C-alpha positions as a Markdown table, in Angstrom:
| # | Residue | x | y | z |
|---|---|---|---|---|
| 1 | Met | -23.1 | 11.8 | -43.2 |
| 2 | Ala | -22.9 | 7.7 | -42.8 |
| 3 | Trp | -24.7 | 6.5 | -39.5 |
| 4 | Pro | -23.2 | 3.9 | -38.0 |
| 5 | Asn | -24.5 | 0.1 | -38.7 |
| 6 | Ile | -25.8 | 0.1 | -35.2 |
| 7 | Phe | -28.5 | 2.3 | -36.1 |
| 8 | Gln | -28.9 | 1.5 | -39.8 |
| 9 | Arg | -29.8 | -2.6 | -39.2 |
| 10 | Gly | -31.5 | -1.0 | -35.6 |
| 11 | Thr | -29.4 | -3.8 | -33.9 |
| 12 | Leu | -28.1 | -1.7 | -30.9 |
| 13 | Phe | -30.9 | -2.6 | -28.4 |
| 14 | Ser | -32.3 | -6.0 | -29.9 |
| 15 | Arg | -29.5 | -7.9 | -29.3 |
| 16 | Phe | -29.7 | -7.4 | -25.6 |
| 17 | Ser | -31.1 | -10.0 | -23.7 |
| 18 | His | -32.3 | -9.7 | -20.0 |
| 19 | His | -29.0 | -10.9 | -18.6 |
| 20 | His | -27.4 | -7.4 | -20.3 |
| 21 | Val | -30.1 | -5.5 | -18.3 |
| 22 | Val | -29.2 | -7.4 | -15.2 |
| 23 | Val | -25.9 | -6.7 | -15.7 |
| 24 | Phe | -26.0 | -3.2 | -16.8 |
| 25 | Leu | -28.3 | -2.2 | -13.5 |
| 26 | Leu | -26.4 | -4.2 | -11.1 |
| 27 | Thr | -23.1 | -2.7 | -11.8 |
| 28 | Phe | -24.6 | 0.8 | -12.3 |
| 29 | Phe | -26.0 | 0.9 | -8.8 |
| 30 | Ser | -23.0 | -0.8 | -7.4 |
| 31 | Tyr | -21.1 | 1.6 | -8.5 |
| 32 | Ser | -23.5 | 4.8 | -7.5 |
| 33 | Leu | -23.5 | 3.1 | -3.5 |
| 34 | Leu | -19.5 | 3.3 | -3.4 |
| 35 | His | -19.9 | 6.7 | -5.2 |
| 36 | Ala | -22.9 | 7.8 | -2.5 |
| 37 | Ser | -20.6 | 6.7 | 0.2 |
| 38 | Arg | -17.7 | 9.1 | -0.9 |
| 39 | Lys | -20.2 | 12.0 | -1.4 |
| 40 | Thr | -21.5 | 11.6 | 2.1 |
| 41 | Phe | -18.1 | 12.7 | 3.8 |
| 42 | Ser | -18.4 | 16.1 | 1.2 |
| 43 | Asn | -21.7 | 16.7 | 2.1 |
| 44 | Val | -21.3 | 16.5 | 6.2 |
| 45 | Lys | -18.1 | 18.6 | 6.3 |
| 46 | Val | -19.7 | 21.5 | 8.0 |
| 47 | Ser | -20.9 | 19.5 | 10.8 |
| 48 | Ile | -17.8 | 17.9 | 11.3 |
| 49 | Ser | -16.0 | 20.9 | 11.6 |
| 50 | Lys | -18.3 | 21.9 | 14.0 |
| 51 | Gln | -18.4 | 18.8 | 15.9 |
| 52 | Trp | -14.3 | 18.6 | 16.2 |
| 53 | Thr | -13.9 | 22.5 | 17.0 |
| 54 | Pro | -16.7 | 22.6 | 19.7 |
| 55 | Ser | -15.1 | 25.4 | 21.6 |
| 56 | Ala | -15.5 | 27.8 | 18.5 |
| 57 | Phe | -19.0 | 27.2 | 18.8 |
| 58 | Asn | -19.7 | 27.3 | 22.2 |
| 59 | Lys | -22.5 | 29.8 | 22.6 |
| 60 | Ser | -23.8 | 28.6 | 26.1 |
| 61 | Ile | -23.0 | 31.0 | 29.6 |
| 62 | Arg | -24.0 | 27.6 | 31.8 |
| 63 | Leu | -21.4 | 24.9 | 30.0 |
| 64 | Pro | -18.1 | 25.3 | 31.5 |
| 65 | Val | -15.2 | 26.0 | 28.3 |
| 66 | Glu | -13.2 | 22.8 | 29.8 |
| 67 | Ile | -16.3 | 20.4 | 29.5 |
| 68 | Trp | -17.3 | 21.8 | 26.3 |
| 69 | Ser | -13.8 | 21.8 | 24.7 |
| 70 | Ser | -13.6 | 18.0 | 26.5 |
| 71 | Asn | -13.6 | 16.6 | 23.1 |
| 72 | His | -12.5 | 19.0 | 20.6 |
| 73 | Leu | -10.0 | 17.7 | 18.0 |
| 74 | Phe | -9.0 | 21.4 | 16.5 |
| 75 | Pro | -8.9 | 24.8 | 18.2 |
| 76 | Ser | -10.5 | 26.1 | 15.5 |
| 77 | Ala | -12.6 | 25.4 | 12.4 |
| 78 | Glu | -9.8 | 26.8 | 9.9 |
| 79 | Glu | -7.5 | 24.1 | 11.1 |
| 80 | Ala | -10.5 | 21.7 | 11.1 |
| 81 | Thr | -11.2 | 22.4 | 7.5 |
| 82 | Leu | -7.4 | 21.7 | 6.8 |
| 83 | Phe | -7.5 | 18.7 | 8.0 |
| 84 | Leu | -10.6 | 17.7 | 5.8 |
| 85 | Gly | -8.8 | 18.8 | 3.1 |
| 86 | Thr | -6.2 | 16.6 | 3.8 |
| 87 | Leu | -8.1 | 13.4 | 4.5 |
| 88 | Asp | -9.1 | 14.2 | 1.0 |
| 89 | Thr | -6.0 | 14.4 | -0.4 |
| 90 | Ile | -4.9 | 10.9 | 1.4 |
| 91 | Phe | -8.0 | 9.3 | 0.0 |
| 92 | Leu | -7.3 | 10.5 | -3.2 |
| 93 | Phe | -3.8 | 9.2 | -3.4 |
| 94 | Ser | -4.6 | 6.1 | -1.7 |
| 95 | Tyr | -7.0 | 5.3 | -3.7 |
| 96 | Ala | -4.6 | 6.2 | -6.7 |
| 97 | Val | -2.3 | 3.4 | -5.9 |
| 98 | Gly | -5.4 | 0.9 | -5.2 |
| 99 | Leu | -6.9 | 1.7 | -8.9 |
| 100 | Phe | -3.3 | 0.9 | -10.3 |
| 101 | Ile | -3.4 | -2.7 | -8.0 |
| 102 | Ser | -6.9 | -3.3 | -8.4 |
| 103 | Gly | -7.0 | -3.7 | -12.2 |
| 104 | Ile | -4.1 | -6.1 | -12.1 |
| 105 | Val | -6.1 | -8.2 | -9.2 |
| 106 | Gly | -9.5 | -8.0 | -10.9 |
| 107 | Asp | -7.4 | -9.4 | -14.3 |
| 108 | Arg | -6.5 | -12.0 | -12.5 |
| 109 | Leu | -9.0 | -13.0 | -9.8 |
| 110 | Asn | -12.9 | -13.1 | -10.3 |
| 111 | Leu | -14.4 | -9.7 | -11.2 |
| 112 | Arg | -17.4 | -10.5 | -8.7 |
| 113 | Trp | -15.6 | -11.6 | -5.4 |
| 114 | Val | -13.3 | -8.6 | -6.3 |
| 115 | Leu | -16.1 | -6.1 | -6.8 |
| 116 | Ser | -17.9 | -7.5 | -3.7 |
| 117 | Phe | -15.2 | -7.7 | -1.3 |
| 118 | Gly | -14.3 | -4.0 | -1.7 |
| 119 | Met | -17.8 | -2.7 | -1.5 |
| 120 | Cys | -18.5 | -4.6 | 1.8 |
| 121 | Ser | -14.9 | -3.6 | 3.1 |
| 122 | Ser | -15.2 | -0.1 | 2.5 |
| 123 | Ala | -18.9 | 0.0 | 4.1 |
| 124 | Leu | -17.2 | -1.5 | 7.4 |
| 125 | Val | -14.6 | 1.5 | 7.5 |
| 126 | Val | -17.3 | 4.2 | 6.5 |
| 127 | Phe | -19.5 | 2.7 | 9.5 |
| 128 | Val | -16.0 | 2.9 | 11.8 |
| 129 | Phe | -14.9 | 6.1 | 10.6 |
| 130 | Gly | -18.4 | 8.1 | 11.1 |
| 131 | Pro | -20.9 | 6.3 | 13.7 |
| 132 | Val | -18.2 | 4.1 | 15.7 |
| 133 | Thr | -15.6 | 7.1 | 16.8 |
| 134 | Glu | -18.8 | 9.5 | 17.2 |
| 135 | Trp | -20.7 | 7.4 | 19.3 |
| 136 | Leu | -17.8 | 6.4 | 21.3 |
| 137 | His | -16.8 | 10.1 | 21.6 |
| 138 | Phe | -13.2 | 9.0 | 20.3 |
| 139 | Tyr | -11.5 | 11.8 | 18.1 |
| 140 | Asn | -8.1 | 11.0 | 16.7 |
| 141 | Lys | -6.7 | 12.0 | 13.6 |
| 142 | Gly | -4.5 | 9.1 | 13.5 |
| 143 | Leu | -7.2 | 6.9 | 12.9 |
| 144 | Tyr | -8.8 | 8.9 | 10.8 |
| 145 | Cys | -6.2 | 9.0 | 8.6 |
| 146 | Cys | -5.4 | 5.7 | 8.8 |
| 147 | Leu | -9.2 | 4.6 | 8.0 |
| 148 | Trp | -9.6 | 7.0 | 5.3 |
| 149 | Ile | -6.5 | 5.2 | 3.4 |
| 150 | Gly | -7.7 | 2.4 | 3.9 |
| 151 | Asn | -11.1 | 3.3 | 2.4 |
| 152 | Gly | -9.6 | 4.7 | -0.5 |
| 153 | Leu | -7.7 | 1.5 | -1.5 |
| 154 | Leu | -10.9 | -0.4 | -1.1 |
| 155 | Gln | -13.0 | 1.8 | -2.8 |
| 156 | Ser | -10.5 | 1.5 | -5.8 |
| 157 | Thr | -11.8 | -1.9 | -6.9 |
| 158 | Gly | -15.3 | -1.1 | -7.7 |
| 159 | Trp | -14.2 | 1.6 | -11.1 |
| 160 | Pro | -12.0 | -1.3 | -12.5 |
| 161 | Cys | -14.0 | -3.9 | -12.2 |
| 162 | Val | -17.7 | -2.4 | -13.3 |
| 163 | Val | -16.2 | -1.5 | -16.4 |
| 164 | Ala | -14.0 | -4.8 | -17.4 |
| 165 | Val | -17.9 | -6.4 | -16.6 |
| 166 | Met | -19.5 | -4.3 | -18.8 |
| 167 | Gly | -16.7 | -3.9 | -21.3 |
| 168 | Asn | -17.3 | -8.1 | -21.2 |
| 169 | Trp | -21.4 | -7.7 | -22.0 |
| 170 | Phe | -21.3 | -4.8 | -24.3 |
| 171 | Gly | -19.1 | -4.5 | -27.8 |
| 172 | Lys | -17.6 | -1.5 | -29.4 |
| 173 | Ala | -21.2 | -1.0 | -31.5 |
| 174 | Gly | -23.1 | 1.6 | -29.9 |
| 175 | Arg | -20.7 | 1.7 | -27.0 |
| 176 | Gly | -20.6 | 5.5 | -26.5 |
| 177 | Val | -24.3 | 5.7 | -25.9 |
| 178 | Val | -24.5 | 2.9 | -23.6 |
| 179 | Phe | -21.5 | 3.4 | -21.7 |
| 180 | Gly | -22.6 | 7.0 | -22.0 |
| 181 | Leu | -25.7 | 6.3 | -20.1 |
| 182 | Trp | -24.2 | 3.7 | -17.8 |
| 183 | Ser | -21.5 | 6.6 | -16.7 |
| 184 | Ala | -24.2 | 8.2 | -14.8 |
| 185 | Cys | -23.8 | 6.1 | -12.0 |
| 186 | Ala | -21.1 | 8.2 | -10.5 |
| 187 | Ser | -23.2 | 11.0 | -10.6 |
| 188 | Val | -26.3 | 8.9 | -9.6 |
| 189 | Gly | -24.6 | 8.2 | -6.6 |
| 190 | Asn | -23.6 | 11.5 | -5.6 |
| 191 | Ile | -27.4 | 12.7 | -6.1 |
| 192 | Leu | -27.9 | 9.3 | -3.8 |
| 193 | Gly | -25.5 | 10.6 | -1.0 |
| 194 | Ala | -26.5 | 14.4 | -1.1 |
| 195 | Cys | -30.0 | 13.2 | -0.8 |
| 196 | Leu | -29.3 | 10.5 | 2.0 |
| 197 | Ala | -26.8 | 12.8 | 3.9 |
| 198 | Ser | -29.1 | 15.8 | 4.0 |
| 199 | Ser | -32.4 | 13.6 | 5.0 |
| 200 | Val | -30.9 | 12.6 | 8.1 |
| 201 | Leu | -28.2 | 15.0 | 9.0 |
| 202 | Gln | -30.4 | 16.6 | 11.7 |
| 203 | Tyr | -30.0 | 13.7 | 13.4 |
| 204 | Gly | -25.8 | 14.2 | 13.3 |
| 205 | Tyr | -23.5 | 13.7 | 10.7 |
| 206 | Glu | -22.8 | 10.2 | 11.9 |
| 207 | Tyr | -26.4 | 8.7 | 10.8 |
| 208 | Ala | -25.6 | 9.9 | 7.2 |
| 209 | Phe | -22.3 | 7.7 | 7.3 |
| 210 | Leu | -24.4 | 5.1 | 9.1 |
| 211 | Val | -27.1 | 4.7 | 6.6 |
| 212 | Thr | -25.0 | 5.2 | 3.0 |
| 213 | Ala | -22.5 | 2.3 | 4.9 |
| 214 | Ala | -25.9 | 0.1 | 5.3 |
| 215 | Val | -26.9 | 0.2 | 2.1 |
| 216 | Gln | -23.5 | -0.2 | 0.2 |
| 217 | Phe | -22.9 | -3.3 | 2.6 |
| 218 | Ala | -26.2 | -4.4 | 1.4 |
| 219 | Gly | -25.3 | -3.6 | -2.3 |
| 220 | Gly | -22.0 | -5.9 | -1.8 |
| 221 | Ile | -24.1 | -8.9 | -1.2 |
| 222 | Ile | -26.3 | -8.6 | -3.9 |
| 223 | Ile | -23.3 | -8.3 | -6.0 |
| 224 | Phe | -21.8 | -11.3 | -4.7 |
| 225 | Phe | -24.7 | -13.6 | -5.3 |
| 226 | Gly | -26.2 | -12.1 | -8.6 |
| 227 | Leu | -23.8 | -10.4 | -10.7 |
| 228 | Leu | -22.5 | -12.3 | -13.8 |
| 229 | Val | -18.9 | -11.2 | -14.8 |
| 230 | Ser | -19.5 | -12.5 | -18.2 |
| 231 | Pro | -21.6 | -14.0 | -20.8 |
| 232 | Glu | -19.6 | -16.9 | -21.1 |
| 233 | Glu | -20.5 | -17.7 | -17.6 |
| 234 | Ile | -24.1 | -18.9 | -18.9 |
| 235 | Gly | -23.0 | -20.8 | -22.1 |
| 236 | Ile | -23.5 | -17.4 | -24.4 |
| 237 | Pro | -20.5 | -16.3 | -26.9 |
| 238 | Gly | -18.7 | -13.3 | -25.9 |
| 239 | Ile | -18.9 | -9.9 | -27.6 |
| 240 | Glu | -15.2 | -10.9 | -29.2 |
| 241 | Ala | -17.1 | -14.0 | -30.9 |
| 242 | Glu | -19.8 | -12.5 | -31.8 |
| 243 | Glu | -18.2 | -9.5 | -33.7 |
| 244 | Asn | -15.9 | -12.2 | -35.5 |
| 245 | Phe | -19.1 | -13.3 | -37.2 |
| 246 | Glu | -20.0 | -9.8 | -38.4 |
| 247 | Glu | -18.6 | -7.2 | -41.3 |
| 248 | Asp | -17.1 | -4.3 | -39.2 |
| 249 | Ser | -18.1 | -1.3 | -41.1 |
| 250 | His | -16.3 | 1.1 | -39.4 |
| 251 | Arg | -12.5 | 1.7 | -38.0 |
| 252 | Pro | -12.2 | 1.4 | -33.8 |
| 253 | Leu | -13.0 | 4.8 | -32.5 |
| 254 | Ile | -9.3 | 5.0 | -31.4 |
| 255 | Asn | -5.7 | 4.4 | -33.0 |
| 256 | Gly | -5.4 | 0.7 | -33.6 |
| 257 | Ala | -3.4 | -1.6 | -36.3 |
| 258 | Glu | -3.7 | -0.1 | -39.5 |
| 259 | Asn | -4.0 | -3.8 | -41.1 |
| 260 | Glu | -6.3 | -6.1 | -39.2 |
| 261 | Asp | -3.8 | -9.1 | -40.2 |
| 262 | Glu | -1.0 | -7.5 | -38.5 |
| 263 | Tyr | -1.7 | -8.5 | -34.9 |
| 264 | Glu | -1.8 | -11.6 | -33.3 |
| 265 | Pro | -4.8 | -12.3 | -30.6 |
| 266 | Asn | -3.1 | -13.3 | -27.5 |
| 267 | Tyr | -5.4 | -16.3 | -26.9 |
| 268 | Ser | -6.3 | -19.7 | -28.3 |
| 269 | Ile | -9.5 | -22.0 | -28.8 |
| 270 | Gln | -8.7 | -25.6 | -27.9 |
| 271 | Glu | -9.6 | -28.2 | -30.2 |
| 272 | Gly | -13.2 | -29.2 | -29.8 |
| 273 | Ser | -13.9 | -26.9 | -26.5 |
| 274 | Thr | -15.6 | -23.5 | -26.6 |
| 275 | Thr | -13.5 | -22.4 | -23.8 |
| 276 | Thr | -11.0 | -19.5 | -24.4 |
| 277 | Gln | -8.0 | -19.5 | -23.0 |
| 278 | Val | -6.6 | -15.6 | -22.1 |
| 279 | Lys | -3.6 | -14.2 | -20.8 |
| 280 | Ala | -4.1 | -11.5 | -19.0 |
| 281 | Ile | -1.4 | -8.8 | -20.0 |
| 282 | Ser | 1.0 | -7.3 | -18.1 |
| 283 | Phe | 0.8 | -3.3 | -16.0 |
| 284 | Tyr | 3.8 | -2.5 | -18.7 |
| 285 | Gln | 2.3 | -4.1 | -21.9 |
| 286 | Ala | -1.4 | -2.1 | -21.1 |
| 287 | Cys | 1.0 | 1.3 | -20.9 |
| 288 | Cys | 2.4 | 0.8 | -24.1 |
| 289 | Leu | -1.2 | 0.5 | -25.7 |
| 290 | Pro | -1.9 | 3.2 | -27.8 |
| 291 | Gly | -3.9 | 6.1 | -26.7 |
| 292 | Val | -3.5 | 4.6 | -22.5 |
| 293 | Ile | -1.0 | 7.3 | -21.6 |
| 294 | Pro | -2.0 | 10.4 | -23.6 |
| 295 | Tyr | -6.0 | 9.9 | -22.2 |
| 296 | Ser | -4.7 | 9.0 | -18.6 |
| 297 | Leu | -2.7 | 12.3 | -18.4 |
| 298 | Ala | -5.6 | 14.3 | -19.9 |
| 299 | Tyr | -8.1 | 12.5 | -17.4 |
| 300 | Ala | -5.9 | 13.9 | -14.6 |
| 301 | Cys | -6.3 | 17.5 | -15.6 |
| 302 | Leu | -9.9 | 16.6 | -16.1 |
| 303 | Lys | -10.3 | 14.7 | -12.5 |
| 304 | Leu | -8.5 | 17.6 | -10.8 |
| 305 | Val | -11.5 | 20.3 | -11.6 |
| 306 | Asn | -14.4 | 17.3 | -11.7 |
| 307 | Tyr | -13.3 | 16.3 | -8.2 |
| 308 | Ser | -12.7 | 20.2 | -6.8 |
| 309 | Phe | -16.6 | 20.4 | -7.7 |
| 310 | Phe | -16.9 | 16.6 | -6.3 |
| 311 | Phe | -15.4 | 17.4 | -2.7 |
| 312 | Trp | -15.7 | 21.1 | -2.2 |
| 313 | Leu | -18.9 | 22.1 | -3.9 |
| 314 | Pro | -21.3 | 22.0 | -0.8 |
| 315 | Phe | -19.0 | 23.4 | 1.5 |
| 316 | Tyr | -18.6 | 26.1 | -0.4 |
| 317 | Leu | -22.4 | 26.8 | -1.1 |
| 318 | Ser | -22.6 | 26.8 | 2.3 |
| 319 | Asn | -19.7 | 29.2 | 3.8 |
| 320 | Asn | -19.7 | 31.5 | 0.2 |
| 321 | Phe | -23.6 | 32.1 | 0.0 |
| 322 | Gly | -24.6 | 31.5 | 3.9 |
| 323 | Trp | -27.4 | 29.0 | 2.7 |
| 324 | Lys | -27.9 | 26.3 | 5.1 |
| 325 | Glu | -25.9 | 22.9 | 4.5 |
| 326 | Ala | -28.8 | 20.7 | 3.6 |
| 327 | Glu | -30.0 | 22.9 | 1.0 |
| 328 | Ala | -26.1 | 23.5 | -0.3 |
| 329 | Asp | -26.4 | 19.4 | -0.1 |
| 330 | Lys | -29.2 | 19.9 | -2.3 |
| 331 | Leu | -28.4 | 22.3 | -4.7 |
| 332 | Ser | -25.1 | 20.6 | -5.9 |
| 333 | Ile | -27.1 | 17.6 | -7.5 |
| 334 | Trp | -27.4 | 20.1 | -10.4 |
| 335 | Tyr | -23.9 | 19.5 | -11.3 |
| 336 | Asp | -24.4 | 15.7 | -11.5 |
| 337 | Val | -27.8 | 16.2 | -13.2 |
| 338 | Gly | -25.5 | 18.3 | -15.7 |
| 339 | Gly | -22.4 | 15.5 | -15.8 |
| 340 | Ile | -25.5 | 12.8 | -16.7 |
| 341 | Ile | -26.5 | 14.4 | -19.6 |
| 342 | Gly | -23.4 | 15.6 | -21.0 |
| 343 | Gly | -22.3 | 12.0 | -20.4 |
| 344 | Thr | -25.1 | 10.6 | -22.6 |
| 345 | Leu | -25.2 | 13.2 | -25.2 |
| 346 | Gln | -21.5 | 13.2 | -26.0 |
| 347 | Gly | -21.3 | 9.7 | -26.0 |
| 348 | Phe | -24.2 | 9.4 | -28.5 |
| 349 | Val | -22.4 | 12.3 | -30.7 |
| 350 | Ser | -19.2 | 10.5 | -30.6 |
| 351 | Asp | -20.8 | 7.5 | -31.9 |
| 352 | Val | -22.7 | 9.3 | -34.9 |
| 353 | Leu | -19.5 | 10.8 | -35.8 |
| 354 | Gln | -17.4 | 7.7 | -34.9 |
| 355 | Lys | -14.5 | 9.9 | -33.4 |
| 356 | Arg | -14.6 | 10.6 | -29.8 |
| 357 | Ala | -11.4 | 13.0 | -29.8 |
| 358 | Pro | -13.1 | 16.1 | -31.4 |
| 359 | Val | -16.0 | 15.9 | -28.7 |
| 360 | Leu | -14.0 | 16.2 | -25.9 |
| 361 | Ala | -12.0 | 18.5 | -27.4 |
| 362 | Leu | -15.0 | 20.9 | -28.1 |
| 363 | Ser | -16.2 | 20.3 | -24.6 |
| 364 | Leu | -13.3 | 20.9 | -22.9 |
| 365 | Leu | -13.0 | 24.2 | -24.5 |
| 366 | Leu | -16.3 | 25.5 | -23.6 |
| 367 | Ala | -15.8 | 24.2 | -20.0 |
| 368 | Val | -13.5 | 27.1 | -19.6 |
| 369 | Gly | -16.3 | 29.7 | -20.3 |
| 370 | Ser | -18.5 | 27.7 | -18.3 |
| 371 | Leu | -16.1 | 27.6 | -15.4 |
| 372 | Val | -15.6 | 31.8 | -15.4 |
| 373 | Gly | -19.2 | 32.3 | -15.9 |
| 374 | Tyr | -20.2 | 30.0 | -12.6 |
| 375 | Ser | -17.1 | 31.6 | -10.5 |
| 376 | Arg | -19.4 | 35.1 | -11.0 |
| 377 | Ser | -22.3 | 33.6 | -10.1 |
| 378 | Pro | -24.4 | 35.4 | -8.2 |
| 379 | Asn | -26.3 | 34.7 | -4.5 |
| 380 | Asp | -29.4 | 33.3 | -6.4 |
| 381 | Lys | -30.1 | 30.0 | -6.1 |
| 382 | Ser | -31.9 | 29.6 | -9.6 |
| 383 | Ile | -28.9 | 31.0 | -11.4 |
| 384 | Asn | -26.3 | 28.7 | -9.7 |
| 385 | Ala | -28.4 | 25.6 | -10.1 |
| 386 | Leu | -28.6 | 26.5 | -14.1 |
| 387 | Leu | -24.6 | 27.9 | -14.2 |
| 388 | Met | -23.6 | 24.7 | -12.2 |
| 389 | Ala | -25.6 | 22.3 | -14.5 |
| 390 | Val | -24.0 | 23.5 | -17.6 |
| 391 | Thr | -20.4 | 23.0 | -15.7 |
| 392 | Gly | -21.5 | 19.9 | -15.0 |
| 393 | Phe | -22.4 | 19.1 | -18.6 |
| 394 | Phe | -19.0 | 20.3 | -20.1 |
| 395 | Ile | -17.0 | 18.8 | -17.5 |
| 396 | Gly | -18.9 | 15.7 | -16.1 |
| 397 | Gly | -19.6 | 14.6 | -19.4 |
| 398 | Pro | -16.0 | 14.3 | -20.9 |
| 399 | Ser | -15.0 | 13.3 | -17.4 |
| 400 | Asn | -17.8 | 10.3 | -17.6 |
| 401 | Met | -16.3 | 9.1 | -21.5 |
| 402 | Ile | -12.8 | 9.1 | -20.9 |
| 403 | Ser | -13.2 | 6.5 | -17.7 |
| 404 | Ser | -16.0 | 4.5 | -19.1 |
| 405 | Ala | -16.3 | 4.1 | -23.3 |
| 406 | Ile | -13.1 | 5.3 | -24.2 |
| 407 | Ser | -11.5 | 3.0 | -21.6 |
| 408 | Ala | -13.4 | 0.2 | -22.7 |
| 409 | Asp | -12.6 | 1.3 | -26.2 |
| 410 | Leu | -8.7 | 0.8 | -25.2 |
| 411 | Gly | -8.7 | -2.1 | -23.5 |
| 412 | His | -10.4 | -3.8 | -26.4 |
| 413 | Gln | -7.9 | -2.8 | -29.4 |
| 414 | Glu | -7.7 | -5.0 | -31.8 |
| 415 | Leu | -4.0 | -5.5 | -30.7 |
| 416 | Ile | -5.4 | -7.3 | -27.8 |
| 417 | Gln | -8.4 | -8.7 | -29.3 |
| 418 | Gly | -10.0 | -11.4 | -27.2 |
| 419 | Ser | -8.5 | -10.4 | -23.9 |
| 420 | Ser | -10.9 | -9.3 | -22.0 |
| 421 | Glu | -8.3 | -9.5 | -19.2 |
| 422 | Ala | -6.6 | -6.6 | -20.1 |
| 423 | Leu | -10.1 | -4.3 | -19.5 |
| 424 | Ala | -9.5 | -3.8 | -15.9 |
| 425 | Thr | -5.8 | -3.0 | -16.0 |
| 426 | Val | -6.1 | -0.4 | -18.6 |
| 427 | Thr | -9.3 | 1.1 | -16.7 |
| 428 | Gly | -6.9 | 1.3 | -13.6 |
| 429 | Ile | -4.1 | 2.8 | -15.3 |
| 430 | Val | -6.4 | 5.6 | -16.4 |
| 431 | Asp | -8.7 | 5.8 | -13.7 |
| 432 | Gly | -5.4 | 5.6 | -11.0 |
| 433 | Thr | -3.8 | 8.5 | -13.4 |
| 434 | Gly | -6.9 | 10.7 | -12.7 |
| 435 | Ser | -7.1 | 10.1 | -9.3 |
| 436 | Ile | -3.2 | 11.2 | -9.0 |
| 437 | Gly | -4.1 | 14.3 | -10.7 |
| 438 | Ala | -7.2 | 14.7 | -8.2 |
| 439 | Ala | -5.2 | 14.4 | -5.4 |
| 440 | Val | -2.6 | 17.0 | -6.5 |
| 441 | Gly | -5.5 | 19.7 | -6.8 |
| 442 | Gln | -6.5 | 19.4 | -2.9 |
| 443 | Asn | -3.3 | 20.6 | -1.8 |
């Protein structure tokens, strides 16, 4: 088997400057913080359900029922659980709509501004949802729904922006490895959220929201002052300019033009200037790019399963096996560990094979067996963690690949070569369609 040119020439990491490392880390941890904020909600569902239905847990004979139930929101824990599921659905639908919008906005405004605004604003919404409403003892279903709609819209600014920034800095050579490792940011965020929530849950669920919101807000400030959106901002040639000077020894990892001379890049370089004039493509043009719709629909099915684990795994472990909520939060980390390993290894294999679809197909086929195996997991934490990690490997791995490396491939096709202004829009379409599938699965 012929190894890709990145391995033959040993240039995958040698071309990376400290700017690449900083961009990698800033985008990685910015999205990790966004996901940690989302994960906190799923980690504290048991505590929220108890707080919203105090009459169902009143075991004191000294406290009158009318006082005990004065701030209850639901008459039973079952109704509270249904409402929590409704909030998940509301979040995902608003998040999906926001992704389509954020991708377009990100291609037309400064990505750093959009990302920083989304992180800081989302942190404020989470702060109001958790600590403020609990401290004021103000429980209102309409307010919770409105806040979670706003949170979904604001959180949607994250993924299209960070993928677009990464796509501006890292070319297609070794993209499977780089993006496979980088896409672990969501899983790392889940782990971070679970650890933060479990560490302060004993003081009240509102403190879990407080900690993650504070860290996320601080991260948004750092992004605003520290993130470089593209190499051109500091006078470094962009990835398209670099690749134009190198012989392309292998075809794109997705279907593109058969003849490289048949396309016309939608940019022009002014004589005597190094400034590239780029025209952002429309939403319809992005949808018509080869591979965008098929991968978007596939991601919708995959994200439905992935987000079922994301939203309900700690709740399932706590209720099905009777484990403590903090223990269930920590055990759920193993699903994300499997996703991190799966995304990185499968990205590496797809680079070696120079094809992504066969790797995805095999992984998803094996995912069916892993789901069946996990559904029959015994009441044993070690066995459950092992099966959970295997399931994360075959489900979280492909999910990370489609949402990152493949989205970057789709946004840098030869048909639009030179237009990095298409990347955020394409990413928004793929992830937005996936979120619609995830939202349907929560009903």
